[in-house]
CSV table of N, CA and C in Angstrom, one decimal:
chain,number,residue,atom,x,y,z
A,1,UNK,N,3.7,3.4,25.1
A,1,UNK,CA,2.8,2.3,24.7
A,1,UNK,C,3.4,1.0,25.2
A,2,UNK,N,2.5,0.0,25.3
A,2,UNK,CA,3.2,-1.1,25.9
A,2,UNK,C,3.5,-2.3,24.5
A,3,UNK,N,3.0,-3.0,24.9
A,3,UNK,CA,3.5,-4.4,23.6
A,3,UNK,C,2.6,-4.3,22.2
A,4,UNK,N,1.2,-3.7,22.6
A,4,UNK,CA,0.4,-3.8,21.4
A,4,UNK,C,0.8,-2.6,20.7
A,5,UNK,N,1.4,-1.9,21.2
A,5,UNK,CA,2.1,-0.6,20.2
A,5,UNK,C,3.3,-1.2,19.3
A,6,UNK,N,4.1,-2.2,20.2
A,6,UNK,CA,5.2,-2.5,19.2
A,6,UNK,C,5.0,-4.0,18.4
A,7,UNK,N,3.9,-4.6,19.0
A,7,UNK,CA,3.9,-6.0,18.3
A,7,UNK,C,2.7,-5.7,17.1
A,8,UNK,N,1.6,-5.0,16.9
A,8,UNK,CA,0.9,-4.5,15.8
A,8,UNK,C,1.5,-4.0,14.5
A,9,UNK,N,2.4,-3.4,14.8
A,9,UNK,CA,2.8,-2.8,12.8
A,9,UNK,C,4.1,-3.9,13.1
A,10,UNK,N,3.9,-4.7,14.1
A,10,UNK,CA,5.4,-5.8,13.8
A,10,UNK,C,4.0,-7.9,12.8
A,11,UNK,N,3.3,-7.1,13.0
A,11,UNK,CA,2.5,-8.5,12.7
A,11,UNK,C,1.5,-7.9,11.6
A,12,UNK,N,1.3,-6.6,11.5
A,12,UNK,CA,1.1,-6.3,10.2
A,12,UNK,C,1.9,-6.3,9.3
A,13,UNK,N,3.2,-6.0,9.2
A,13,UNK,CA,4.2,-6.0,8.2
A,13,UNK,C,4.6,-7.5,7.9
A,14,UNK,N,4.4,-8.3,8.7
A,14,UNK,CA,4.8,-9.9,8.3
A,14,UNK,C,3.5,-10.0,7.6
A,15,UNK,N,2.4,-9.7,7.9
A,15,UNK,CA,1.0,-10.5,7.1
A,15,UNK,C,0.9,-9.8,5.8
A,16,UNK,N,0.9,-8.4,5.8
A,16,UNK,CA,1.0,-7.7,4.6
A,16,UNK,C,1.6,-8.2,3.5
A,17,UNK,N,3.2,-8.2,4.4
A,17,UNK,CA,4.7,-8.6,3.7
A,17,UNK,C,4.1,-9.8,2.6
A,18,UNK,N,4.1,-10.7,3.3
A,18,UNK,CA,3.8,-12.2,2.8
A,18,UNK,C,2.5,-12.1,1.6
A,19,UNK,N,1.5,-11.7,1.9
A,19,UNK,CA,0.1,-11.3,1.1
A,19,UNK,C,1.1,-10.7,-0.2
A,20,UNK,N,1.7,-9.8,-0.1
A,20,UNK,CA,2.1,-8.5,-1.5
A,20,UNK,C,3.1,-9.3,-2.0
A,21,UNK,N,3.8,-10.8,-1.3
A,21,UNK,CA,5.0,-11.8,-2.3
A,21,UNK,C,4.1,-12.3,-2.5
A,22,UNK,N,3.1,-13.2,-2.0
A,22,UNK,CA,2.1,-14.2,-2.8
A,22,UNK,C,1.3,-14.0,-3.8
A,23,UNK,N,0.7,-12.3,-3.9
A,23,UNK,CA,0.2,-11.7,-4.8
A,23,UNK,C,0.9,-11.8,-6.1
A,24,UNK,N,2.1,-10.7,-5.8
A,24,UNK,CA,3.2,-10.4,-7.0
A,24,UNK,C,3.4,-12.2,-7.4
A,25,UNK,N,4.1,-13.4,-7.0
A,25,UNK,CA,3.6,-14.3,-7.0
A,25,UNK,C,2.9,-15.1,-8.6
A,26,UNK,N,1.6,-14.7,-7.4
A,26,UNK,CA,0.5,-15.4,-8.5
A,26,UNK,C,-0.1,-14.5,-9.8
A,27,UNK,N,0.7,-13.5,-9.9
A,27,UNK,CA,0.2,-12.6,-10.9
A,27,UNK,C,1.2,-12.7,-11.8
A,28,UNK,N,2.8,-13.4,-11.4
A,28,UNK,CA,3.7,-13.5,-12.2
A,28,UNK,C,3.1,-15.0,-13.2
A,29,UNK,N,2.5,-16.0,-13.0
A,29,UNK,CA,2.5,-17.3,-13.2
A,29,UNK,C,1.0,-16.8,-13.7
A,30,UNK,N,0.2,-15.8,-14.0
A,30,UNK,CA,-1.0,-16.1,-14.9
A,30,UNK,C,-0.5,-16.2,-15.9
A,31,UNK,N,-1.5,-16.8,-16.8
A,31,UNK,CA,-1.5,-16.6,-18.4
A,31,UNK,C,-3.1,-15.9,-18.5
A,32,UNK,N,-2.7,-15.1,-20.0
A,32,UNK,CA,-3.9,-14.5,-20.4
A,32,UNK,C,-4.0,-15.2,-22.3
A,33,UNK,N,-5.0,-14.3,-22.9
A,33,UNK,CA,-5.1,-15.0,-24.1
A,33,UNK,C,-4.8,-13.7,-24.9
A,34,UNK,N,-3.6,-14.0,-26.2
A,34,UNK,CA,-2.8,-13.0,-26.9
A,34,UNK,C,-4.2,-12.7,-28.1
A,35,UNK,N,-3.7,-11.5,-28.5
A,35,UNK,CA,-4.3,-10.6,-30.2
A,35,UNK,C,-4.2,-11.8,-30.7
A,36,UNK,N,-3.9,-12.9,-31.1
A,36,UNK,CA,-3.6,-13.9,-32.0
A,36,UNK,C,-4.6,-15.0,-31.6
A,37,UNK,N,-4.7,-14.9,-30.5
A,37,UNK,CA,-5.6,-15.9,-29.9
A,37,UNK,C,-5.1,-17.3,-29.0
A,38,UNK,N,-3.5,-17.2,-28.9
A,38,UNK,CA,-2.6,-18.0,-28.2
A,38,UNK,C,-2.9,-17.8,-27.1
A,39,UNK,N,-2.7,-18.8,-25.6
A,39,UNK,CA,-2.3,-18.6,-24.8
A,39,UNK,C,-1.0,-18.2,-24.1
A,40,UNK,N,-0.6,-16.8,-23.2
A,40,UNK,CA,0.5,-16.7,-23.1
A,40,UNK,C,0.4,-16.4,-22.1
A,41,UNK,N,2.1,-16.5,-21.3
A,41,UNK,CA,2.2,-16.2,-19.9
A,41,UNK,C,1.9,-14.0,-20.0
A,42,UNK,N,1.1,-13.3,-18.6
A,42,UNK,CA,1.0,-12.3,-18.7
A,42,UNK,C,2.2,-11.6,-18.3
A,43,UNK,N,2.8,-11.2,-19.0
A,43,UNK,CA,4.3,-10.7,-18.9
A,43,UNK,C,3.7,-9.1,-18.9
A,44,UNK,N,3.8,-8.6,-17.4
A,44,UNK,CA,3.2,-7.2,-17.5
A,44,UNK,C,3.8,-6.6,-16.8
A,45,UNK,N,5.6,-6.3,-16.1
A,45,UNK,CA,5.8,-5.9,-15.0
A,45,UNK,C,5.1,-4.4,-14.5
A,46,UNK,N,5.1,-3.6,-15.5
A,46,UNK,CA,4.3,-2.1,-15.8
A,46,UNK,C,3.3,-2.6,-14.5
A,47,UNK,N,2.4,-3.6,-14.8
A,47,UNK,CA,1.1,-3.2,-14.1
A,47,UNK,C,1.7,-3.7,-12.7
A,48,UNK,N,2.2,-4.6,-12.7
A,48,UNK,CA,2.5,-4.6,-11.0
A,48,UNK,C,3.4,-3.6,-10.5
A,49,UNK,N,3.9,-2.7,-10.9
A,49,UNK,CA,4.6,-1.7,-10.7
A,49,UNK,C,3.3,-0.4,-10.7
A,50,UNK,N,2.4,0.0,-11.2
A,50,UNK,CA,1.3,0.3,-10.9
A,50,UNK,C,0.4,0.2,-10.0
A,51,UNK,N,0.3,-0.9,-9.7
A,51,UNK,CA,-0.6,-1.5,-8.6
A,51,UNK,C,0.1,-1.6,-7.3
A,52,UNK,N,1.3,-1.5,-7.2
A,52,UNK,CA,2.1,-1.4,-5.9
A,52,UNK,C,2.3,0.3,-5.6
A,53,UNK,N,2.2,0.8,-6.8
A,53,UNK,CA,2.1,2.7,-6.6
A,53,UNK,C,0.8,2.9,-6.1
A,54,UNK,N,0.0,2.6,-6.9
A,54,UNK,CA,-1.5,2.8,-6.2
A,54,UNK,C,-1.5,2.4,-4.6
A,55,UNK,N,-1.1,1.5,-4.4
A,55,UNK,CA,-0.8,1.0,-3.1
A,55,UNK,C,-0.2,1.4,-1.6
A,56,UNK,N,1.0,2.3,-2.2
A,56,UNK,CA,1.3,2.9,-1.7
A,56,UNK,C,0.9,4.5,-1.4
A,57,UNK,N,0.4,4.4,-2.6
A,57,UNK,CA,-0.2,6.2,-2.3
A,57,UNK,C,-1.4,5.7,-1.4
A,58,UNK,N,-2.2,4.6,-1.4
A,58,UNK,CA,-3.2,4.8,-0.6
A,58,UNK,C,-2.8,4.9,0.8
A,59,UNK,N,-1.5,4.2,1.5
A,59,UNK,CA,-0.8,3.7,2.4
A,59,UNK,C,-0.5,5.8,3.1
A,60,UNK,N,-0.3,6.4,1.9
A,60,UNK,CA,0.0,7.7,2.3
A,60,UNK,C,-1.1,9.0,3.3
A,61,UNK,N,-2.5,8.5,3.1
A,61,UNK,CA,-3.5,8.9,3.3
A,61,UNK,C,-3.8,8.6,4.4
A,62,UNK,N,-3.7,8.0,5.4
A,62,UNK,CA,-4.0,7.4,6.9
A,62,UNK,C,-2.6,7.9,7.8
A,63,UNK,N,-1.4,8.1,6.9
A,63,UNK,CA,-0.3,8.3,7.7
A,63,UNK,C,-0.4,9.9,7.4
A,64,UNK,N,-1.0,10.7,6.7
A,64,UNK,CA,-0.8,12.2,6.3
A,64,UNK,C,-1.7,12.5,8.0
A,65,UNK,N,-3.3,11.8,7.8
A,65,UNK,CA,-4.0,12.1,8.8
A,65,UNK,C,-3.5,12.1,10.5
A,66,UNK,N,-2.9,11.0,10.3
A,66,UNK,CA,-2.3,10.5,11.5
A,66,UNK,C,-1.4,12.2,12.4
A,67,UNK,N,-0.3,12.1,10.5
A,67,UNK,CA,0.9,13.9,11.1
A,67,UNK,C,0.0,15.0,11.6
A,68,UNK,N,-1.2,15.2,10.6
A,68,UNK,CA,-2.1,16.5,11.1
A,68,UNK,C,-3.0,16.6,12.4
A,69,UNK,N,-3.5,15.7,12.9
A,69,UNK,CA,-3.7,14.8,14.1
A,69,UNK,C,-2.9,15.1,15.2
A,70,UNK,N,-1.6,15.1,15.2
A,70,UNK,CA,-0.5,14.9,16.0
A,70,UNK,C,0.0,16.3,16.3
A,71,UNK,N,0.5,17.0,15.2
A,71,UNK,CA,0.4,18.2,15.3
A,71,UNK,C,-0.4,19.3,16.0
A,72,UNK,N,-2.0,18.9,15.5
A,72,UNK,CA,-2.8,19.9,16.3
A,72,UNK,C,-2.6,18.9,17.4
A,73,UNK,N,-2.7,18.2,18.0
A,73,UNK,CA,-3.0,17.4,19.4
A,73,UNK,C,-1.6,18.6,20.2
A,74,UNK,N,-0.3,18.8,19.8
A,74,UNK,CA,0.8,19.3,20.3
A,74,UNK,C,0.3,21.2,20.1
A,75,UNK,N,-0.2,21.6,19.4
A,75,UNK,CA,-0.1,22.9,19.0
A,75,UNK,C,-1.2,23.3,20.2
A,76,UNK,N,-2.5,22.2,20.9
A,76,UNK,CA,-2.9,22.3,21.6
A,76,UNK,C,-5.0,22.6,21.1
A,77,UNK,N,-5.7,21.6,20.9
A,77,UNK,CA,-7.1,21.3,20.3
A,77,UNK,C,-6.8,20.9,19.1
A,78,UNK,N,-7.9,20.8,18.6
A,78,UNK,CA,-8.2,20.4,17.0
A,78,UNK,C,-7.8,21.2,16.6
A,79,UNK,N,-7.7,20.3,15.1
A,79,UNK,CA,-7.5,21.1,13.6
A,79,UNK,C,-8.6,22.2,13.5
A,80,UNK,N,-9.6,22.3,14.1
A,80,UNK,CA,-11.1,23.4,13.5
A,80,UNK,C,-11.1,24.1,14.9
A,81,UNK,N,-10.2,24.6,15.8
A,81,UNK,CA,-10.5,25.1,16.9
A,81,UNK,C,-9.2,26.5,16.9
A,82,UNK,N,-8.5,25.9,16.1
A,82,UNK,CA,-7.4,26.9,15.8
A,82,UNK,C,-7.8,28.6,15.3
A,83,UNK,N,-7.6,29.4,15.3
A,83,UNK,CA,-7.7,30.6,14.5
A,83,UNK,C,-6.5,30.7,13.6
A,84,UNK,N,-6.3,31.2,12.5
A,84,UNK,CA,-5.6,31.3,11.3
A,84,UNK,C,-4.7,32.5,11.8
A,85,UNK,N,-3.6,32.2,11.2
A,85,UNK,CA,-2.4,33.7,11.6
A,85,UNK,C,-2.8,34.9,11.1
């Protein structure tokens, strides 16, 4: 591949990068409103630890497709053209 093979996941990972510190970020510096009825900073690391697992499992699903893809492409046709052992 030439440059857009190596300059693409090199300019996704800076835009991404940057987006997931600005997020984590501004999610550190909300306030929500307490059981008491105070306002308080949302001190929730749980959920951003959550939401970055969710994240990554989704991140898992395009790269699983990509392996089975690649595989049959080498094994030689599709995944549905194969006959079973």
């Amino acid at each position: 591949p030439g440059w857009g093979g190596r300059v693409g996941p090199a300019v996704g990972t800076l835009a991404f990068g940057t987006a997931a510190s600005l997020l984590t970020k501004v999610q550190f510096e909300m306030r929500g409103v307490g059981l008491d009825g105070q306002e308080r900073p949302f001190a929730k690391p749980w959920f951003c630890a959550l939401v970055m697992f969710a994240g990554m499992t989704f991140c898992l699903l395009p790269f699983l497709g990509d392996t089975v893809l690649r595989a049959a492409k080498r094994a030689g046709g599709s995944a549905g053209e194969r006959e079973p052992l």
